[in-house]
mmCIF file of C-alpha atoms in Angstrom:
data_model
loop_
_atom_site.group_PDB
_atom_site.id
_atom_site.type_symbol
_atom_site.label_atom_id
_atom_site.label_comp_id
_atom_site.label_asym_id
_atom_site.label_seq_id
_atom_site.Cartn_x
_atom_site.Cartn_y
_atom_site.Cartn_z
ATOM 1 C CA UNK A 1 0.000 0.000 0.000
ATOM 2 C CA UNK A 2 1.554 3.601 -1.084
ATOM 3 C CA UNK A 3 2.134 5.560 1.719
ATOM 4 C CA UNK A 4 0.415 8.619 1.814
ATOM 5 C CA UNK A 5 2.348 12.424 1.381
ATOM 6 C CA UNK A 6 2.227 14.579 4.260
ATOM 7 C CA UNK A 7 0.330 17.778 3.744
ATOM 8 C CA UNK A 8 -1.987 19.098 1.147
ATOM 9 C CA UNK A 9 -1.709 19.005 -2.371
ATOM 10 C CA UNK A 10 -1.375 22.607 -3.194
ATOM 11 C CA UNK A 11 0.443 23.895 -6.373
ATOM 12 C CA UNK A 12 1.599 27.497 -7.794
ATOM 13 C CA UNK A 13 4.209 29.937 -7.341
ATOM 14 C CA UNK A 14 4.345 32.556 -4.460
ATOM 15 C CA UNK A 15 6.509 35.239 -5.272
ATOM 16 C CA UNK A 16 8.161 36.069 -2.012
ATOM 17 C CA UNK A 17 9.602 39.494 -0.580
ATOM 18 C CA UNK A 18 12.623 37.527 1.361
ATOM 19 C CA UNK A 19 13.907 40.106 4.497
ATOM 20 C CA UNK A 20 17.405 40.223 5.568
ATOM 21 C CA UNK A 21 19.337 37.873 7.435
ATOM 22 C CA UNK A 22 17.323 34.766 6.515
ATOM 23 C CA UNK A 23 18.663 32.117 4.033
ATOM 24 C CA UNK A 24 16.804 30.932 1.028
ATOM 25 C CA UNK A 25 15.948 27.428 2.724
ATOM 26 C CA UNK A 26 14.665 28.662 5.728
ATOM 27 C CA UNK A 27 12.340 30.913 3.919
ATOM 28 C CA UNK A 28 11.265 27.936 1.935
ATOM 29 C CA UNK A 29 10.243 25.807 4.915
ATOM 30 C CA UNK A 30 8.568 28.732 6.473
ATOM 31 C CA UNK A 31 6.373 29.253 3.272
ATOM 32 C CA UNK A 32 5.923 25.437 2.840
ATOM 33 C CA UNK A 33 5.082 25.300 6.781
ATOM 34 C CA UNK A 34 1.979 28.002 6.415
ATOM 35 C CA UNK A 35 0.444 26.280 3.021
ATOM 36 C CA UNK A 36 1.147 22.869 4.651
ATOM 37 C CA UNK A 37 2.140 21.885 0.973
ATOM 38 C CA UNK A 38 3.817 18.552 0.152
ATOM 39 C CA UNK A 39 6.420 20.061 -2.212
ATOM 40 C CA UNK A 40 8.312 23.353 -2.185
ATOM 41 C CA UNK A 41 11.345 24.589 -3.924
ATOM 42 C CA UNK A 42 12.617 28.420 -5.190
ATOM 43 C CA UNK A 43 13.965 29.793 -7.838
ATOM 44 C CA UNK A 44 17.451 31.049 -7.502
ATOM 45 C CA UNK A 45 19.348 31.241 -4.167
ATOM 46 C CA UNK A 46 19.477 34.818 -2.221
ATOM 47 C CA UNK A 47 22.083 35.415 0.166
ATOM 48 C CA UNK A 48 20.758 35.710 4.149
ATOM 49 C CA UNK A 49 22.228 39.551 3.612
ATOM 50 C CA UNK A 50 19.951 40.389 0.325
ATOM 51 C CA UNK A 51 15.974 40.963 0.308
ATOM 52 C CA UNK A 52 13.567 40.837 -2.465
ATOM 53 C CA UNK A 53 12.395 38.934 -5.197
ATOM 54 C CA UNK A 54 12.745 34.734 -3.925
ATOM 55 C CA UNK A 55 10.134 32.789 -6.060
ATOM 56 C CA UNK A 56 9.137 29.838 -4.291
ATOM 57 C CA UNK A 57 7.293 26.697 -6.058
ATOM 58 C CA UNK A 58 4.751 24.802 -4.169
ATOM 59 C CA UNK A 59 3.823 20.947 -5.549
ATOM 60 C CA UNK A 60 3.307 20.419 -9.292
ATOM 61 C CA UNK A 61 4.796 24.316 -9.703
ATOM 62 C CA UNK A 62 8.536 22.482 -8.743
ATOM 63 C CA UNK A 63 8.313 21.011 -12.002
ATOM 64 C CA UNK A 64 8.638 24.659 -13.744
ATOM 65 C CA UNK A 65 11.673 26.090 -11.326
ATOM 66 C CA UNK A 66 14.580 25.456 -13.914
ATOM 67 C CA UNK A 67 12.538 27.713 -16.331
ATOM 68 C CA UNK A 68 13.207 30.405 -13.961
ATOM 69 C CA UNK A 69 16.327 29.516 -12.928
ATOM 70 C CA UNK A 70 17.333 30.713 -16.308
ATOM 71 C CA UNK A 71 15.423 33.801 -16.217
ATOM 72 C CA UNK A 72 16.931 37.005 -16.504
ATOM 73 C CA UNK A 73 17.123 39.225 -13.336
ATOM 74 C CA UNK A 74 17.634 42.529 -12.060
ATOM 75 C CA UNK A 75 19.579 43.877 -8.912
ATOM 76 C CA UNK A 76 19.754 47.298 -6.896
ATOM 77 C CA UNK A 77 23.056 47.443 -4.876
ATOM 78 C CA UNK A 78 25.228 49.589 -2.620
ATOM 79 C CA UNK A 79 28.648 49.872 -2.898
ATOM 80 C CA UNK A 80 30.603 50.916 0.431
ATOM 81 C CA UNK A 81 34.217 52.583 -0.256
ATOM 82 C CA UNK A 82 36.909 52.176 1.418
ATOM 83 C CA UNK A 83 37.190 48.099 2.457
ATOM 84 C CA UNK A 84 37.472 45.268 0.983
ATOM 85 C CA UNK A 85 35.977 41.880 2.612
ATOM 86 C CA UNK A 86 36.730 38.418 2.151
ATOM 87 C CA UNK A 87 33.198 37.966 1.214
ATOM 88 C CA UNK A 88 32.961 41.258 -0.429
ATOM 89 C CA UNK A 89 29.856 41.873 1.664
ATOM 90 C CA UNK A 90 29.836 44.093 4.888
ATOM 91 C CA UNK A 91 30.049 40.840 6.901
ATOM 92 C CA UNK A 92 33.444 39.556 5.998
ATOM 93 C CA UNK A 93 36.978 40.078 7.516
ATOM 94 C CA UNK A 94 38.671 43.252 6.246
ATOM 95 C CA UNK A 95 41.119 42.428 3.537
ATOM 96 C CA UNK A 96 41.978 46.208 2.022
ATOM 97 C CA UNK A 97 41.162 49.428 3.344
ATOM 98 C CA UNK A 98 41.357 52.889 1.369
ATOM 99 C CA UNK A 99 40.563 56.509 0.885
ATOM 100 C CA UNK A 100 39.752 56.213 -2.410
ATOM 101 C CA UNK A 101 36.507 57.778 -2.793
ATOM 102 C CA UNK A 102 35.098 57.326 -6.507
ATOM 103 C CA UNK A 103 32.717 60.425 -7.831
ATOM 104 C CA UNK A 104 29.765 59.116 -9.527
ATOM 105 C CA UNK A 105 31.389 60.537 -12.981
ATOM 106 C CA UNK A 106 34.406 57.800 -12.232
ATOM 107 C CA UNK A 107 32.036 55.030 -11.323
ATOM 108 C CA UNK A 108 30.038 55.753 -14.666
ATOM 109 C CA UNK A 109 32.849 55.927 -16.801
ATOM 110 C CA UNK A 110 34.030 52.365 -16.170
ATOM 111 C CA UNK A 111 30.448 50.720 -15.939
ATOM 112 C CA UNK A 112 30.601 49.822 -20.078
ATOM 113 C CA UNK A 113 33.410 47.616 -19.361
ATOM 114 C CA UNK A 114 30.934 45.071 -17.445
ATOM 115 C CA UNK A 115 28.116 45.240 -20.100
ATOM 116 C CA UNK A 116 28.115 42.679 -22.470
ATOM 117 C CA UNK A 117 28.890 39.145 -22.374
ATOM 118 C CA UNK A 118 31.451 39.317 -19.718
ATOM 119 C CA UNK A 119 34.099 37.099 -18.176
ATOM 120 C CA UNK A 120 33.907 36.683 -14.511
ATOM 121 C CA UNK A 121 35.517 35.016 -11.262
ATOM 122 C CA UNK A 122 32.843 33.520 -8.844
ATOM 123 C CA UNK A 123 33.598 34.888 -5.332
ATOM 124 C CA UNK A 124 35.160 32.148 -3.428
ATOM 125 C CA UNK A 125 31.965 32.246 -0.948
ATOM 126 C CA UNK A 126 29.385 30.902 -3.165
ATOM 127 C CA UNK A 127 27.790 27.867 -3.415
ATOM 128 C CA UNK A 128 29.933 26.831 -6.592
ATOM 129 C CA UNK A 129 31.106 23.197 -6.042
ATOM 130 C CA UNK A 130 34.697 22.456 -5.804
ATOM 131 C CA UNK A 131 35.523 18.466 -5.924
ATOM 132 C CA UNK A 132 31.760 17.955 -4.350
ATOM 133 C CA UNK A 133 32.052 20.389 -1.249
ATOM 134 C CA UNK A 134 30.257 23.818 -1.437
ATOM 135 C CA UNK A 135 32.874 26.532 -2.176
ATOM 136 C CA UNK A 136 31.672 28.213 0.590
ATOM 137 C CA UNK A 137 32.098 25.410 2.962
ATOM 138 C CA UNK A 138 36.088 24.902 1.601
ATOM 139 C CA UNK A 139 36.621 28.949 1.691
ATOM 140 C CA UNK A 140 35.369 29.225 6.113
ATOM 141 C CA UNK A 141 37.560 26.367 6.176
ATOM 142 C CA UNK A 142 40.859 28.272 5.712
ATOM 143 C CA UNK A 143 41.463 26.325 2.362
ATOM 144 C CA UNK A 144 42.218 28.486 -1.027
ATOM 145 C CA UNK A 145 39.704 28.722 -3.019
ATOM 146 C CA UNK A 146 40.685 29.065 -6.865
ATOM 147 C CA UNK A 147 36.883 28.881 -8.987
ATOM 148 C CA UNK A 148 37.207 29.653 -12.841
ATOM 149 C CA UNK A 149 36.036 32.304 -14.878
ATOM 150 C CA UNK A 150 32.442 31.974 -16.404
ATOM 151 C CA UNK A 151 30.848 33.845 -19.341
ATOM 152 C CA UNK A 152 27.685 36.136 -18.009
ATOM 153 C CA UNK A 153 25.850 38.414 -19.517
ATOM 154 C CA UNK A 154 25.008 41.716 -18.261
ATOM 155 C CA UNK A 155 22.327 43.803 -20.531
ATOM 156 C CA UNK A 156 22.502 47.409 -18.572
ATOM 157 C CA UNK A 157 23.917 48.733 -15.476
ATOM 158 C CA UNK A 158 23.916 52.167 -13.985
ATOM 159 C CA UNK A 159 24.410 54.732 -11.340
ATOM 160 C CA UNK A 160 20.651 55.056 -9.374
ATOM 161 C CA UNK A 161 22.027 56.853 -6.699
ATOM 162 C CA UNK A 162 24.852 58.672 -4.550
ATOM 163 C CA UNK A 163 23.895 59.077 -0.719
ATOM 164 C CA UNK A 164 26.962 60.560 0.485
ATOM 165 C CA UNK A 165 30.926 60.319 -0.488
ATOM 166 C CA UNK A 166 30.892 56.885 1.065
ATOM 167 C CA UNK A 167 28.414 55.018 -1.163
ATOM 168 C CA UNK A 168 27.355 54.793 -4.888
ATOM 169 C CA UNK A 169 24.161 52.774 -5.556
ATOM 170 C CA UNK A 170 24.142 51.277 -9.191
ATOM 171 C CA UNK A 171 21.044 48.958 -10.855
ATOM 172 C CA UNK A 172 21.877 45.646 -12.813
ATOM 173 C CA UNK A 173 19.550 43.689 -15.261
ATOM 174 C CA UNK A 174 22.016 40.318 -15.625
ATOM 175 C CA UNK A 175 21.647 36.956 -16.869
ATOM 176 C CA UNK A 176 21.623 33.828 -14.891
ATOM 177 C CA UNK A 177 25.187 33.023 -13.246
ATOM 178 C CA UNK A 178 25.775 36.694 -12.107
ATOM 179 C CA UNK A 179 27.138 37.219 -8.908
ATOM 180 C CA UNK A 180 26.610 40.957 -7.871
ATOM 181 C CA UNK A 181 29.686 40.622 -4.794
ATOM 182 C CA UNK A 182 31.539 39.804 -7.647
ATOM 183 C CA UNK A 183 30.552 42.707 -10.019
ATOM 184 C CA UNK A 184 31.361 45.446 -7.189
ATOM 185 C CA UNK A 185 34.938 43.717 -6.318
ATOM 186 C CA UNK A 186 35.956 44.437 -10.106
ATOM 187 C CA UNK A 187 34.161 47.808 -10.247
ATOM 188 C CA UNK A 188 36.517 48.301 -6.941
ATOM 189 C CA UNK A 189 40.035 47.321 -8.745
ATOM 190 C CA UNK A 190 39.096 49.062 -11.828
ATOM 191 C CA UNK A 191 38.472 52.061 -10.021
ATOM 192 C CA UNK A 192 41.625 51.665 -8.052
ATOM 193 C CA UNK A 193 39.483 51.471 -4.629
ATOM 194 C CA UNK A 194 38.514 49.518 -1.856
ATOM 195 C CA UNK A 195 34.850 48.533 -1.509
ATOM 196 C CA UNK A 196 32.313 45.912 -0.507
ATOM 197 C CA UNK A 197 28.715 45.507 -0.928
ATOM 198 C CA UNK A 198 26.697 47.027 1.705
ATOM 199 C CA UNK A 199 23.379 46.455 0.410
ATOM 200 C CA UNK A 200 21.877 44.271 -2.156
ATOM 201 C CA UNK A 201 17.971 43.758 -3.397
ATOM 202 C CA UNK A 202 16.778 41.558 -6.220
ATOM 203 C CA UNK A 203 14.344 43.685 -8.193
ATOM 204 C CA UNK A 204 12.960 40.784 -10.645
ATOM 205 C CA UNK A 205 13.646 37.324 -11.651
ATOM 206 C CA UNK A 206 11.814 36.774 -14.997
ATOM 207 C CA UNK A 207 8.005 37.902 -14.715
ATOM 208 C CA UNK A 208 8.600 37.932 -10.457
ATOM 209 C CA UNK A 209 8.554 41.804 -9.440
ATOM 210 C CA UNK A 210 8.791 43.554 -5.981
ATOM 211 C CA UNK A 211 6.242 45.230 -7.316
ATOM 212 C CA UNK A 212 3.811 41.881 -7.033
ATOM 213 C CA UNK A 213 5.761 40.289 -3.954
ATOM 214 C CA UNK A 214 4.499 39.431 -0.734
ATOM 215 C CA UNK A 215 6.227 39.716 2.768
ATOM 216 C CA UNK A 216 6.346 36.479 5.382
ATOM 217 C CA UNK A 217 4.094 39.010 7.688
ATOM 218 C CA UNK A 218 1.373 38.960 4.733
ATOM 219 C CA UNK A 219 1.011 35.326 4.516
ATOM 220 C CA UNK A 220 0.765 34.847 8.239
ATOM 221 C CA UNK A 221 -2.123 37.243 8.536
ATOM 222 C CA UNK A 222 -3.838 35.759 5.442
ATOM 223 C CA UNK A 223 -2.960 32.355 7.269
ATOM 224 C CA UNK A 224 -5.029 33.377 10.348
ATOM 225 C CA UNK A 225 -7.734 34.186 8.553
ATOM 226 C CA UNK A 226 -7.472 30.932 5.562
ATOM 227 C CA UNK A 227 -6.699 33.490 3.069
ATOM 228 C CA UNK A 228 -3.128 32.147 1.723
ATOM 229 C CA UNK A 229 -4.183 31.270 -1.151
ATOM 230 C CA UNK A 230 -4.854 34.813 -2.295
ATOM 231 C CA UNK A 231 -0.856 35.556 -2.976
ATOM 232 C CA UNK A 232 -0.801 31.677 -4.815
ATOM 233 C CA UNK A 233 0.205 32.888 -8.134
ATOM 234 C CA UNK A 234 -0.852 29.713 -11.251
ATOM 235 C CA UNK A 235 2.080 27.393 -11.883
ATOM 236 C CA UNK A 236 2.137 28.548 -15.314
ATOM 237 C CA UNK A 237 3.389 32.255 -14.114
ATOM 238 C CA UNK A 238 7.018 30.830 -14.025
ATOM 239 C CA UNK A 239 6.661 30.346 -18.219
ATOM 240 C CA UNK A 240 5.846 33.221 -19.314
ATOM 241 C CA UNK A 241 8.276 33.303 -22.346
ATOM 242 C CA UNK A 242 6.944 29.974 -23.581
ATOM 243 C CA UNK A 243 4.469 29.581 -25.795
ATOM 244 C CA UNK A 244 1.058 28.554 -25.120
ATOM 245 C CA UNK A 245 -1.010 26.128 -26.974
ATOM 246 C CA UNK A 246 -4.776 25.345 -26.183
ATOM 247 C CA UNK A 247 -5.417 21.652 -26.392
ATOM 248 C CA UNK A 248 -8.823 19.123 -26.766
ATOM 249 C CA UNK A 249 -9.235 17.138 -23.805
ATOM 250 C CA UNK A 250 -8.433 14.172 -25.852
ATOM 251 C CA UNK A 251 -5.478 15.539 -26.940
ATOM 252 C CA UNK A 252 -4.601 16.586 -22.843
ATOM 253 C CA UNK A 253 -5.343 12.732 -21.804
ATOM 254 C CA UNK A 254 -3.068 11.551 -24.172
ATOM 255 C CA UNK A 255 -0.684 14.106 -23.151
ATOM 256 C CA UNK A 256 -1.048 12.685 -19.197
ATOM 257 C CA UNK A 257 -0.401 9.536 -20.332
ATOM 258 C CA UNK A 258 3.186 10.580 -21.711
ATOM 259 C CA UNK A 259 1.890 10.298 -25.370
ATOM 260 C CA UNK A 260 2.532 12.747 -27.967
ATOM 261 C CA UNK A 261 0.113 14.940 -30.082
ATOM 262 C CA UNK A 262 -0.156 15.792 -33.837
ATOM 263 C CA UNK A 263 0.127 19.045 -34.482
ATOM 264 C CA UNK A 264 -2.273 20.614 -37.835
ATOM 265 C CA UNK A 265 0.094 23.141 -39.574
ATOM 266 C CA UNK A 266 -1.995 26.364 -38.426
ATOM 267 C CA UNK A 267 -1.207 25.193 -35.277
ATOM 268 C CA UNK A 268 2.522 24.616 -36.237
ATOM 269 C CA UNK A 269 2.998 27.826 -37.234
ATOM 270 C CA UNK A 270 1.472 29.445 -34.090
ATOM 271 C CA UNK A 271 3.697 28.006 -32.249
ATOM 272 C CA UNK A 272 7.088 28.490 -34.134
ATOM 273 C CA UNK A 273 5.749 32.134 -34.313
ATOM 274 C CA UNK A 274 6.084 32.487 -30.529
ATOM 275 C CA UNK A 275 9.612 30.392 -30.173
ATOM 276 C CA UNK A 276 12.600 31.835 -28.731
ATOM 277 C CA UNK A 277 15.365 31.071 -30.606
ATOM 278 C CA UNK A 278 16.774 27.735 -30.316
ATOM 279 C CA UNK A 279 14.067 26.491 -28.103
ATOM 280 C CA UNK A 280 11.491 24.110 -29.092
ATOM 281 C CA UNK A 281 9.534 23.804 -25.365
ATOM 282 C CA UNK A 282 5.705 24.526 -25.516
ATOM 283 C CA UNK A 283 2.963 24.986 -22.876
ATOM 284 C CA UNK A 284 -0.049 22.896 -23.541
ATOM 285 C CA UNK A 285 -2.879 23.905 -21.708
ATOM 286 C CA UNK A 286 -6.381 22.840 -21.053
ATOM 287 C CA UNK A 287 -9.740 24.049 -19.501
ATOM 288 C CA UNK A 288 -7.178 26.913 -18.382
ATOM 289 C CA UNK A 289 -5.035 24.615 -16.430
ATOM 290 C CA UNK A 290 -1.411 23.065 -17.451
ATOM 291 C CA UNK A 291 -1.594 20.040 -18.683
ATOM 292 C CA UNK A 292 2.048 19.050 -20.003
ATOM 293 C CA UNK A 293 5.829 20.841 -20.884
ATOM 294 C CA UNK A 294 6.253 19.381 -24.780
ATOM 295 C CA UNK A 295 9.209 19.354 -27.029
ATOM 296 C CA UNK A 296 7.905 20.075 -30.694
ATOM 297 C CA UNK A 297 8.869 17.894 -32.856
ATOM 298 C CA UNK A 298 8.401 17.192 -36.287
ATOM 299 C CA UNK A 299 5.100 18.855 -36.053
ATOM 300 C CA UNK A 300 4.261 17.037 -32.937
ATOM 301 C CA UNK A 301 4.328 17.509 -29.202
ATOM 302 C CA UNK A 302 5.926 15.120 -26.667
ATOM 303 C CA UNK A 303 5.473 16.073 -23.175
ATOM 304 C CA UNK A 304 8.263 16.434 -21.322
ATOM 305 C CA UNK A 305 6.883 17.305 -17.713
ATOM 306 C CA UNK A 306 3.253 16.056 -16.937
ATOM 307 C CA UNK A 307 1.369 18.378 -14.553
ATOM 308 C CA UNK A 308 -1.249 16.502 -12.598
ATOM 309 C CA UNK A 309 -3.417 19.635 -11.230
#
């Protein structure tokens, strides 16, 4: 006899406002905890120091996270001259100290050099594995940490703001892989000054805004009162770059069943119309519900991921 899954059966994304000083996992279980959900996972890792934007899946929405994994994202950070960290974070031990104090005309003139498809170092505190232990783990250890460089891509990054001599706030739209402790220890050496980063707020990761994000305090009042499901956003909200295709319910079952579809060529062509390049995934949907994640094919659909909503 299959033994039965603890908690309920809920699925869809909630698109959590993640405060300081808590880590990514704990904020996971605590969101898990008040839906009592079976299954919950998030979308990109935030450092305990950052807040903002921390998608987390609940049940059959797990099955879209690498989709947003992927997605592009966008940062607002605070530089702090004048010392360098070992975690390049306010946190770390001091490795540098200056009184070089960048104007915001010297910080803009050497932001074009990190547009672009860039190389970069990881920070040896990240959660890069190195021989199977975290990088992290090795680097608290004592042990030198040597990661590789990595292509990323940044697509803009400015000056937002200058509070005072001391600090320079800049805004980032990145691709996946960017490490924003990183970014501001180059910024640092090119500028021939110390700094670290002092503050640091995801913005947006893919269609996930602060502008549509909910705080732990929200959920716990809607909890008392059995209104969480209010800020349960649909599972399809993690695809929105994919196209959709509308399905017959024949057409769905088979799709449950791990079967693939014939496409007619009207439908082909919708579908290739709305295709990023090199990417053949499709949504197929259903009564307004996900039915299946399909490859096309050949003018067919296989499905890939099977939703069971």
């Amino acid at each position: 006899m299959a033994r039965r899954k603890k908690g309920q059966a809920i699925s869809g994304w909630i698109n959590l406002d993640k405060p300081y000083d808590l880590t990514s996992t704990f904020a996971v279980s605590r969101v898990r905890r008040l839906f009592d959900a079976q299954k919950a996972g998030h979308a990109g890792t935030l450092d305990p120091l950052a807040t903002g934007v921390l998608p987390i899946a609940l049940g059959e929405a797990t099955k879209t996270v690498p989709f947003l994994v992927d997605a592009d994202k966008a940062y607002r950070f605070t530089i702090a001259w004048g010392r360098t960290t070992a975690t390049y974070d306010r946190e770390g031990e001091t490795l540098a100290s200056s009184d070089v104090r960048p104007a915001a005309g010297e910080v803009e003139a050497v932001l074009s050099r990190f547009i672009g498809e860039i190389d970069q170092v990881p920070p040896a505190y990240s959660a890069i594995k190195v021989d199977g232990e975290r990088a992290y783990d090795l680097a608290r250890a004592g042990e030198t940490v040597e990661l590789a460089s990595r292509k990323i891509d940044v697509f803009d990054l400015r000056v937002a703001d200058v509070p005072d001599a001391d600090h320079v706030t800049l805004e980032a739209d990145c691709g996946k892989g960017t490490y924003v402790r990183a970014l501001v220890r180059d910024i640092a050496e090119a500028l021939g000054a110390c700094g670290h980063v002092s503050e640091l707020r995801r913005t947006r990761v893919g269609g996930f805004t602060t502008q549509n994000a909910v705080t732990l305090e929200t959920l716990e009042d809607l909890g008392y009162e059995a209104r969480q499901s209010e800020a349960l956003l649909p599972v399809e909200t993690a695809l929105d770059d994919i196209p959709v295709l509308a399905v017959t319910d024949e057409d769905a079952f088979r799709l449950k069943q791990g079967r693939s579809i014939v496409l007619v060529p009207r439908q082909v062509e919708a579908v290739k119309a709305g295709l990023k390049p090199g990417s053949r995934t499709v949504s197929a949907m259903a009564g307004g519900m996900m039915v299946a994640l399909c490859e096309m094919r050949a003018g067919r659909l296989e499905p890939s991921r099977v939703f069971n909503l």
